[in-house]
Amino acid sequence: MAPHLLLVLCILFVLTGLSDTQLVSTVSHVSVKKGGFITIPCLYDLIYRNHVKYWCRGYYWLVCSTVVHTDHQKTSGNTSISDDINQQIFTVTMRRLSSSDSEYYWCFVERKNEADDGVGLQISVSPGTPELYVDQQELTGVVGGSVTVRCYSSKLGGSGRWCRIGGLCVAVGHPGALDGTFVKLVQEQRETTKGYVLMVTMSGLMMENTGWYWCEKGDLQMPVHVTVNQATTTQSTTTITTTQTPTTHQTSLISAESITSQPTVTPSVTTDQNNGGTDEMQQEKNQRLEHTFFYLVKAGNAMLFLLCTIVSVVKFRKNQDQDDTKDA
């Protein structure tokens, strides 16, 4: 009786819970080196923004063991979970992986009065080189720039793709665009020290390109997060300064005279820049004083000339009157 009851419960769970599991998505199979770490992104629908998310271990989703939650016990052993409600992605990071960590896992979202919604994936821990891996899972670029991802595969053959989680994909030999950014894939047939290489280049980056992607080869995927930042003035200035910095040999050729003169010139320029407005006001004030003094001098000379003229006329008329009196 118990098996029949369990079967009925499973059927009801499937009918009520897994009919709309497309609202959660992630990769399906990743390969990781023993002792390494991996971050798994789990994308969910907007309606789950404020729901609790958790990471579950076990092949059967109905009886899997919960490892970490976003509301409590966010870290357990070498596993941690975090939720970005703005990007609608919660991520699970597993560190110091061992062979016993090879298992099926589930990205789950809790739902009230309904079965939890989720999607499963497989993690394979390899004692040697993983079947598919990248140099780093975190890449950063600037608007208008480009980023290049090298995906190393231990096997030759199989189609290669670059996909955005929950979005479209671009395949080898078919360059295209993801969210307005040009994507080109080049698959090198020669084997390198790290395996066969699938090179992915995203050019003409935009802010909208920030998010999770994955590199795919065969039935394996490797998640990669791309962050796109605005190119700031500080970054441009730093680049120019670095380019124009003289080498050690060039520095040794600078004469002692030029080195000595530089401190003398620099403060004066700085003072002019800092006190430019004050100097201009002082100059204008001095010019006004000079003009005032000039007009005062001219007015004084005119008054002196007029005074002398009056005195001369008075004296002349006085002398003339004296002469007339004598003649009379």
mmCIF file of C-alpha atoms in Angstrom:
data_model
loop_
_atom_site.group_PDB
_atom_site.id
_atom_site.type_symbol
_atom_site.label_atom_id
_atom_site.label_comp_id
_atom_site.label_asym_id
_atom_site.label_seq_id
_atom_site.Cartn_x
_atom_site.Cartn_y
_atom_site.Cartn_z
ATOM 1 C CA MET A 1 0.000 0.000 0.000
ATOM 2 C CA ALA A 2 2.807 2.346 0.825
ATOM 3 C CA PRO A 3 4.439 2.093 -2.642
ATOM 4 C CA HIS A 4 1.088 2.859 -4.280
ATOM 5 C CA LEU A 5 0.636 5.883 -2.034
ATOM 6 C CA LEU A 6 4.140 7.102 -2.847
ATOM 7 C CA LEU A 7 3.411 6.674 -6.555
ATOM 8 C CA VAL A 8 0.191 8.691 -6.243
ATOM 9 C CA LEU A 9 2.041 11.427 -4.362
ATOM 10 C CA CYS A 10 4.731 11.503 -7.057
ATOM 11 C CA ILE A 11 2.120 11.825 -9.809
ATOM 12 C CA LEU A 12 0.337 14.636 -7.967
ATOM 13 C CA PHE A 13 3.663 16.362 -7.373
ATOM 14 C CA VAL A 14 4.494 16.146 -11.062
ATOM 15 C CA LEU A 15 1.107 17.438 -12.152
ATOM 16 C CA THR A 16 1.093 20.339 -9.700
ATOM 17 C CA GLY A 17 4.760 21.223 -9.621
ATOM 18 C CA LEU A 18 6.720 20.330 -12.716
ATOM 19 C CA SER A 19 4.232 21.460 -15.343
ATOM 20 C CA ASP A 20 5.801 24.931 -15.350
ATOM 21 C CA THR A 21 9.447 24.219 -14.462
ATOM 22 C CA GLN A 22 10.565 26.357 -17.404
ATOM 23 C CA LEU A 23 10.485 29.278 -14.949
ATOM 24 C CA VAL A 24 13.861 28.113 -13.561
ATOM 25 C CA SER A 25 16.858 27.326 -15.773
ATOM 26 C CA THR A 26 20.567 26.534 -15.499
ATOM 27 C CA VAL A 27 23.292 24.444 -17.148
ATOM 28 C CA SER A 28 22.803 20.685 -17.456
ATOM 29 C CA HIS A 29 26.289 19.200 -16.944
ATOM 30 C CA VAL A 30 29.612 20.678 -15.756
ATOM 31 C CA SER A 31 33.035 19.112 -15.264
ATOM 32 C CA VAL A 32 35.336 20.363 -12.487
ATOM 33 C CA LYS A 33 38.840 19.419 -11.391
ATOM 34 C CA LYS A 34 39.274 17.823 -7.992
ATOM 35 C CA GLY A 35 40.209 20.421 -5.379
ATOM 36 C CA GLY A 36 38.808 23.257 -7.527
ATOM 37 C CA PHE A 37 35.594 25.239 -7.282
ATOM 38 C CA ILE A 38 32.564 26.012 -9.418
ATOM 39 C CA THR A 39 29.801 28.639 -9.388
ATOM 40 C CA ILE A 40 26.434 27.590 -10.771
ATOM 41 C CA PRO A 41 23.936 30.318 -11.822
ATOM 42 C CA CYS A 42 20.220 29.549 -11.510
ATOM 43 C CA LEU A 43 17.945 31.897 -13.440
ATOM 44 C CA TYR A 44 14.346 32.316 -12.273
ATOM 45 C CA ASP A 45 11.230 34.164 -13.385
ATOM 46 C CA LEU A 46 10.249 37.581 -12.042
ATOM 47 C CA ILE A 47 7.340 36.076 -10.105
ATOM 48 C CA TYR A 48 9.914 34.298 -7.890
ATOM 49 C CA ARG A 49 11.736 37.495 -7.013
ATOM 50 C CA ASN A 50 10.829 37.394 -3.310
ATOM 51 C CA HIS A 51 10.686 33.623 -2.912
ATOM 52 C CA VAL A 52 13.156 31.504 -0.967
ATOM 53 C CA LYS A 53 15.661 29.616 -3.115
ATOM 54 C CA TYR A 54 17.674 26.550 -2.166
ATOM 55 C CA TRP A 55 20.240 24.045 -3.450
ATOM 56 C CA CYS A 56 19.343 20.370 -3.237
ATOM 57 C CA ARG A 57 21.469 17.250 -3.714
ATOM 58 C CA GLY A 58 20.222 13.911 -5.051
ATOM 59 C CA TYR A 59 19.257 12.169 -8.273
ATOM 60 C CA TYR A 60 15.546 12.121 -7.432
ATOM 61 C CA TRP A 61 14.122 15.626 -6.969
ATOM 62 C CA LEU A 62 11.344 14.366 -4.713
ATOM 63 C CA VAL A 63 13.729 13.047 -2.045
ATOM 64 C CA CYS A 64 16.838 15.239 -2.580
ATOM 65 C CA SER A 65 18.700 16.641 0.450
ATOM 66 C CA THR A 66 18.678 20.423 0.931
ATOM 67 C CA VAL A 67 22.203 21.831 1.284
ATOM 68 C CA VAL A 68 21.786 25.628 1.578
ATOM 69 C CA HIS A 69 18.903 28.177 1.637
ATOM 70 C CA THR A 70 18.804 31.890 0.758
ATOM 71 C CA ASP A 71 16.835 32.763 3.903
ATOM 72 C CA HIS A 72 18.883 30.771 6.420
ATOM 73 C CA GLN A 73 21.938 28.529 6.418
ATOM 74 C CA LYS A 74 23.412 30.328 3.419
ATOM 75 C CA THR A 75 26.689 28.476 3.949
ATOM 76 C CA SER A 76 27.162 24.809 4.716
ATOM 77 C CA GLY A 77 30.634 23.305 4.612
ATOM 78 C CA ASN A 78 32.199 24.263 1.285
ATOM 79 C CA THR A 79 28.897 25.335 -0.302
ATOM 80 C CA SER A 80 27.371 28.826 -0.233
ATOM 81 C CA ILE A 81 24.354 30.469 -1.894
ATOM 82 C CA SER A 82 23.447 34.081 -2.763
ATOM 83 C CA ASP A 83 20.476 35.684 -4.484
ATOM 84 C CA ASP A 84 20.543 38.693 -6.834
ATOM 85 C CA ILE A 85 16.897 39.722 -7.083
ATOM 86 C CA ASN A 86 17.720 42.497 -9.559
ATOM 87 C CA GLN A 87 19.250 40.092 -12.077
ATOM 88 C CA GLN A 88 16.799 37.332 -11.023
ATOM 89 C CA ILE A 89 19.628 34.852 -10.564
ATOM 90 C CA PHE A 90 20.756 32.972 -7.495
ATOM 91 C CA THR A 91 24.219 31.427 -7.538
ATOM 92 C CA VAL A 92 25.681 28.447 -5.708
ATOM 93 C CA THR A 93 29.446 28.154 -5.174
ATOM 94 C CA MET A 94 31.082 24.849 -4.256
ATOM 95 C CA ARG A 95 34.735 24.922 -3.168
ATOM 96 C CA ARG A 96 37.450 22.326 -2.591
ATOM 97 C CA LEU A 97 35.499 19.762 -4.551
ATOM 98 C CA SER A 98 36.191 16.077 -3.994
ATOM 99 C CA SER A 99 35.221 12.931 -5.869
ATOM 100 C CA SER A 100 32.288 12.438 -3.500
ATOM 101 C CA ASP A 101 30.797 15.717 -4.774
ATOM 102 C CA SER A 102 30.071 14.133 -8.160
ATOM 103 C CA GLU A 103 26.294 14.051 -8.030
ATOM 104 C CA TYR A 104 23.016 15.409 -9.366
ATOM 105 C CA TYR A 105 21.882 18.733 -7.893
ATOM 106 C CA TRP A 106 18.780 20.925 -8.130
ATOM 107 C CA CYS A 107 18.113 24.668 -8.256
ATOM 108 C CA PHE A 108 14.828 25.045 -6.392
ATOM 109 C CA VAL A 109 12.388 27.881 -5.615
ATOM 110 C CA GLU A 110 9.938 27.477 -2.741
ATOM 111 C CA ARG A 111 6.259 28.024 -3.497
ATOM 112 C CA LYS A 112 3.355 28.244 -1.065
ATOM 113 C CA ASN A 113 0.514 25.770 -1.533
ATOM 114 C CA GLU A 114 2.314 24.321 -4.539
ATOM 115 C CA ALA A 115 5.184 21.983 -5.248
ATOM 116 C CA ASP A 116 8.540 23.756 -5.426
ATOM 117 C CA ASP A 117 9.768 24.731 -8.877
ATOM 118 C CA GLY A 118 13.261 23.757 -9.986
ATOM 119 C CA VAL A 119 15.667 22.304 -12.511
ATOM 120 C CA GLY A 120 18.417 19.705 -12.162
ATOM 121 C CA LEU A 121 22.026 19.419 -13.319
ATOM 122 C CA GLN A 122 24.971 17.065 -13.022
ATOM 123 C CA ILE A 123 28.386 17.939 -11.558
ATOM 124 C CA SER A 124 31.305 15.640 -12.428
ATOM 125 C CA VAL A 125 34.517 15.993 -10.416
ATOM 126 C CA SER A 126 37.592 14.789 -12.320
ATOM 127 C CA PRO A 127 40.908 13.822 -10.688
ATOM 128 C CA GLY A 128 42.738 15.125 -13.762
ATOM 129 C CA THR A 129 41.974 17.708 -16.419
ATOM 130 C CA PRO A 130 38.232 18.432 -16.704
ATOM 131 C CA GLU A 131 36.518 17.663 -19.971
ATOM 132 C CA LEU A 132 35.514 21.314 -20.412
ATOM 133 C CA TYR A 133 36.789 24.324 -18.466
ATOM 134 C CA VAL A 134 37.816 28.000 -18.756
ATOM 135 C CA ASP A 135 40.704 30.044 -17.355
ATOM 136 C CA GLN A 136 38.331 32.047 -15.131
ATOM 137 C CA GLN A 137 34.606 32.294 -14.553
ATOM 138 C CA GLU A 138 34.606 36.072 -14.037
ATOM 139 C CA LEU A 139 35.420 38.482 -16.905
ATOM 140 C CA THR A 140 35.255 42.291 -17.013
ATOM 141 C CA GLY A 141 35.028 44.636 -20.006
ATOM 142 C CA VAL A 142 34.084 48.233 -20.827
ATOM 143 C CA VAL A 143 31.371 49.684 -23.024
ATOM 144 C CA GLY A 144 32.452 49.559 -26.657
ATOM 145 C CA GLY A 145 35.279 47.136 -25.891
ATOM 146 C CA SER A 146 35.544 43.356 -26.160
ATOM 147 C CA VAL A 147 36.181 40.257 -24.074
ATOM 148 C CA THR A 148 37.612 36.903 -25.119
ATOM 149 C CA VAL A 149 36.846 33.587 -23.456
ATOM 150 C CA ARG A 150 38.955 30.476 -24.068
ATOM 151 C CA CYS A 151 37.075 27.245 -23.474
ATOM 152 C CA TYR A 152 39.371 24.214 -23.236
ATOM 153 C CA SER A 153 38.067 20.783 -24.144
ATOM 154 C CA SER A 154 39.815 17.451 -23.665
ATOM 155 C CA LYS A 155 38.045 15.958 -26.675
ATOM 156 C CA LEU A 156 38.133 16.887 -30.337
ATOM 157 C CA GLY A 157 34.883 17.149 -32.211
ATOM 158 C CA GLY A 158 31.409 18.094 -31.123
ATOM 159 C CA SER A 159 29.684 21.352 -31.853
ATOM 160 C CA GLY A 160 30.670 24.411 -29.858
ATOM 161 C CA ARG A 161 28.231 27.096 -28.736
ATOM 162 C CA TRP A 162 28.142 30.267 -26.608
ATOM 163 C CA CYS A 163 24.811 30.876 -24.887
ATOM 164 C CA ARG A 164 23.309 33.405 -22.546
ATOM 165 C CA ILE A 165 21.506 31.807 -19.650
ATOM 166 C CA GLY A 166 17.801 31.884 -20.407
ATOM 167 C CA GLY A 167 18.533 33.381 -23.851
ATOM 168 C CA LEU A 168 19.867 32.581 -27.303
ATOM 169 C CA CYS A 169 23.038 30.822 -28.481
ATOM 170 C CA VAL A 170 25.680 31.420 -31.158
ATOM 171 C CA ALA A 171 27.354 28.380 -32.757
ATOM 172 C CA VAL A 172 30.754 27.812 -34.344
ATOM 173 C CA GLY A 173 30.761 28.899 -37.978
ATOM 174 C CA HIS A 174 27.633 31.003 -37.499
ATOM 175 C CA PRO A 175 28.664 34.362 -35.986
ATOM 176 C CA GLY A 176 25.777 36.405 -34.700
ATOM 177 C CA ALA A 177 24.603 38.818 -32.038
ATOM 178 C CA LEU A 178 23.491 38.387 -28.434
ATOM 179 C CA ASP A 179 21.615 41.391 -27.044
ATOM 180 C CA GLY A 180 23.077 43.611 -29.779
ATOM 181 C CA THR A 181 26.699 42.514 -29.236
ATOM 182 C CA PHE A 182 28.619 40.704 -31.991
ATOM 183 C CA VAL A 183 29.793 37.222 -31.035
ATOM 184 C CA LYS A 184 32.286 35.109 -32.977
ATOM 185 C CA LEU A 185 33.433 31.573 -32.151
ATOM 186 C CA VAL A 186 36.654 30.051 -33.469
ATOM 187 C CA GLN A 187 37.384 26.395 -32.770
ATOM 188 C CA GLU A 188 41.048 25.438 -32.996
ATOM 189 C CA GLN A 189 41.540 21.874 -34.182
ATOM 190 C CA ARG A 190 45.093 21.654 -32.863
ATOM 191 C CA GLU A 191 45.653 20.399 -29.344
ATOM 192 C CA THR A 192 47.330 22.791 -26.892
ATOM 193 C CA THR A 193 48.834 22.091 -23.498
ATOM 194 C CA LYS A 194 45.382 22.778 -22.051
ATOM 195 C CA GLY A 195 43.433 20.825 -24.648
ATOM 196 C CA TYR A 196 41.497 21.819 -27.731
ATOM 197 C CA VAL A 197 40.435 25.469 -27.683
ATOM 198 C CA LEU A 198 37.104 27.083 -28.436
ATOM 199 C CA MET A 199 37.718 30.839 -28.558
ATOM 200 C CA VAL A 200 34.725 33.134 -27.980
ATOM 201 C CA THR A 201 34.966 36.889 -28.684
ATOM 202 C CA MET A 202 32.268 39.398 -27.750
ATOM 203 C CA SER A 203 32.881 42.833 -29.307
ATOM 204 C CA GLY A 204 31.020 46.139 -29.121
ATOM 205 C CA LEU A 205 30.030 45.510 -25.515
ATOM 206 C CA MET A 206 27.045 47.260 -23.949
ATOM 207 C CA MET A 207 25.852 47.545 -20.362
ATOM 208 C CA GLU A 208 23.035 45.140 -21.201
ATOM 209 C CA ASN A 209 25.609 42.388 -21.801
ATOM 210 C CA THR A 210 26.348 42.079 -18.080
ATOM 211 C CA GLY A 211 25.182 38.642 -16.989
ATOM 212 C CA TRP A 212 25.776 34.895 -17.036
ATOM 213 C CA TYR A 213 26.706 32.915 -20.147
ATOM 214 C CA TRP A 214 27.983 29.430 -20.754
ATOM 215 C CA CYS A 215 30.429 27.788 -23.108
ATOM 216 C CA GLU A 216 29.103 24.525 -24.521
ATOM 217 C CA LYS A 217 30.912 21.598 -26.101
ATOM 218 C CA GLY A 218 29.008 18.386 -26.658
ATOM 219 C CA ASP A 219 26.849 17.677 -23.598
ATOM 220 C CA LEU A 220 28.989 19.813 -21.259
ATOM 221 C CA GLN A 221 28.643 23.485 -20.321
ATOM 222 C CA MET A 222 30.833 25.883 -18.336
ATOM 223 C CA PRO A 223 29.202 29.019 -16.827
ATOM 224 C CA VAL A 224 30.995 32.368 -17.284
ATOM 225 C CA HIS A 225 29.957 35.747 -15.839
ATOM 226 C CA VAL A 226 30.646 38.909 -17.870
ATOM 227 C CA THR A 227 30.583 42.358 -16.239
ATOM 228 C CA VAL A 228 30.509 45.455 -18.476
ATOM 229 C CA ASN A 229 31.476 48.814 -16.942
ATOM 230 C CA GLN A 230 31.391 52.374 -18.251
ATOM 231 C CA ALA A 231 34.775 53.722 -19.441
ATOM 232 C CA THR A 232 35.574 56.489 -16.936
ATOM 233 C CA THR A 233 37.789 59.571 -17.333
ATOM 234 C CA THR A 234 40.067 58.254 -14.603
ATOM 235 C CA GLN A 235 40.690 55.085 -16.583
ATOM 236 C CA SER A 236 41.576 57.063 -19.715
ATOM 237 C CA THR A 237 43.950 59.365 -17.797
ATOM 238 C CA THR A 238 45.685 56.414 -16.189
ATOM 239 C CA THR A 239 46.214 54.796 -19.578
ATOM 240 C CA ILE A 240 47.780 57.931 -21.074
ATOM 241 C CA THR A 241 50.057 58.438 -18.080
ATOM 242 C CA THR A 242 51.266 54.848 -18.237
ATOM 243 C CA THR A 243 51.972 55.135 -21.954
ATOM 244 C CA GLN A 244 53.996 58.338 -21.654
ATOM 245 C CA THR A 245 56.044 57.321 -18.594
ATOM 246 C CA PRO A 246 59.747 57.265 -19.561
ATOM 247 C CA THR A 247 61.697 54.050 -19.239
ATOM 248 C CA THR A 248 64.623 53.663 -16.826
ATOM 249 C CA HIS A 249 67.093 54.228 -19.654
ATOM 250 C CA GLN A 250 65.303 57.386 -20.784
ATOM 251 C CA THR A 251 65.189 58.697 -17.223
ATOM 252 C CA SER A 252 68.945 58.318 -16.871
ATOM 253 C CA LEU A 253 69.440 60.506 -19.941
ATOM 254 C CA ILE A 254 67.564 63.490 -18.467
ATOM 255 C CA SER A 255 70.038 66.229 -17.579
ATOM 256 C CA ALA A 256 70.457 67.498 -14.026
ATOM 257 C CA GLU A 257 69.542 70.966 -15.217
ATOM 258 C CA SER A 258 66.110 69.878 -16.486
ATOM 259 C CA ILE A 259 65.429 67.940 -13.302
ATOM 260 C CA THR A 260 66.336 70.959 -11.178
ATOM 261 C CA SER A 261 64.240 73.342 -13.248
ATOM 262 C CA GLN A 262 61.076 71.266 -13.103
ATOM 263 C CA PRO A 263 60.219 71.969 -9.463
ATOM 264 C CA THR A 264 60.735 75.700 -10.112
ATOM 265 C CA VAL A 265 58.309 75.756 -13.048
ATOM 266 C CA THR A 266 55.639 73.515 -11.579
ATOM 267 C CA PRO A 267 54.790 75.595 -8.472
ATOM 268 C CA SER A 268 54.399 78.758 -10.509
ATOM 269 C CA VAL A 269 51.986 77.037 -12.864
ATOM 270 C CA THR A 270 50.052 75.613 -9.953
ATOM 271 C CA THR A 271 49.889 79.014 -8.264
ATOM 272 C CA ASP A 272 48.615 80.635 -11.452
ATOM 273 C CA GLN A 273 45.960 77.969 -11.828
ATOM 274 C CA ASN A 274 44.830 78.203 -8.217
ATOM 275 C CA ASN A 275 45.005 82.018 -7.971
ATOM 276 C CA GLY A 276 44.128 82.936 -11.538
ATOM 277 C CA GLY A 277 40.945 84.737 -10.548
ATOM 278 C CA THR A 278 42.673 86.664 -7.715
ATOM 279 C CA ASP A 279 45.501 87.880 -9.982
ATOM 280 C CA GLU A 280 43.054 89.120 -12.600
ATOM 281 C CA MET A 281 41.095 91.074 -9.996
ATOM 282 C CA GLN A 282 44.295 92.577 -8.607
ATOM 283 C CA GLN A 283 45.438 93.600 -12.087
ATOM 284 C CA GLU A 284 42.090 95.211 -12.804
ATOM 285 C CA LYS A 285 42.242 97.064 -9.495
ATOM 286 C CA ASN A 286 45.760 98.320 -10.238
ATOM 287 C CA GLN A 287 44.671 99.533 -13.665
ATOM 288 C CA ARG A 288 41.814 101.471 -12.129
ATOM 289 C CA LEU A 289 44.166 103.098 -9.621
ATOM 290 C CA GLU A 290 46.582 104.013 -12.393
ATOM 291 C CA HIS A 291 43.808 105.598 -14.457
ATOM 292 C CA THR A 292 42.532 107.521 -11.430
ATOM 293 C CA PHE A 293 46.003 108.795 -10.596
ATOM 294 C CA PHE A 294 46.590 109.798 -14.213
ATOM 295 C CA TYR A 295 43.391 111.866 -14.369
ATOM 296 C CA LEU A 296 44.088 113.432 -10.985
ATOM 297 C CA VAL A 297 47.531 114.548 -12.197
ATOM 298 C CA LYS A 298 46.040 116.011 -15.364
ATOM 299 C CA ALA A 299 43.351 117.816 -13.384
ATOM 300 C CA GLY A 300 45.995 119.191 -10.988
ATOM 301 C CA ASN A 301 48.117 120.472 -13.848
ATOM 302 C CA ALA A 302 45.107 122.137 -15.443
ATOM 303 C CA MET A 303 44.150 123.848 -12.197
ATOM 304 C CA LEU A 304 47.746 124.981 -11.650
ATOM 305 C CA PHE A 305 47.882 126.358 -15.184
ATOM 306 C CA LEU A 306 44.596 128.177 -14.680
ATOM 307 C CA LEU A 307 45.781 129.606 -11.358
ATOM 308 C CA CYS A 308 49.008 130.855 -12.898
ATOM 309 C CA THR A 309 47.054 132.454 -15.743
ATOM 310 C CA ILE A 310 44.752 134.249 -13.329
ATOM 311 C CA VAL A 311 47.701 135.515 -11.274
ATOM 312 C CA SER A 312 49.466 136.712 -14.407
ATOM 313 C CA VAL A 313 46.367 138.524 -15.672
ATOM 314 C CA VAL A 314 45.807 140.151 -12.299
ATOM 315 C CA LYS A 315 49.410 141.279 -12.090
ATOM 316 C CA PHE A 316 49.329 142.526 -15.684
ATOM 317 C CA ARG A 317 46.177 144.563 -15.093
ATOM 318 C CA LYS A 318 47.544 145.889 -11.819
ATOM 319 C CA ASN A 319 50.767 147.051 -13.504
ATOM 320 C CA GLN A 320 48.761 148.581 -16.330
ATOM 321 C CA ASP A 321 46.606 150.516 -13.851
ATOM 322 C CA GLN A 322 49.720 151.797 -12.097
ATOM 323 C CA ASP A 323 51.170 153.002 -15.420
ATOM 324 C CA ASP A 324 47.918 154.774 -16.311
ATOM 325 C CA THR A 325 47.946 156.519 -12.953
ATOM 326 C CA LYS A 326 51.487 157.688 -13.451
ATOM 327 C CA ASP A 327 50.673 158.997 -16.911
ATOM 328 C CA ALA A 328 47.657 160.858 -15.535
#
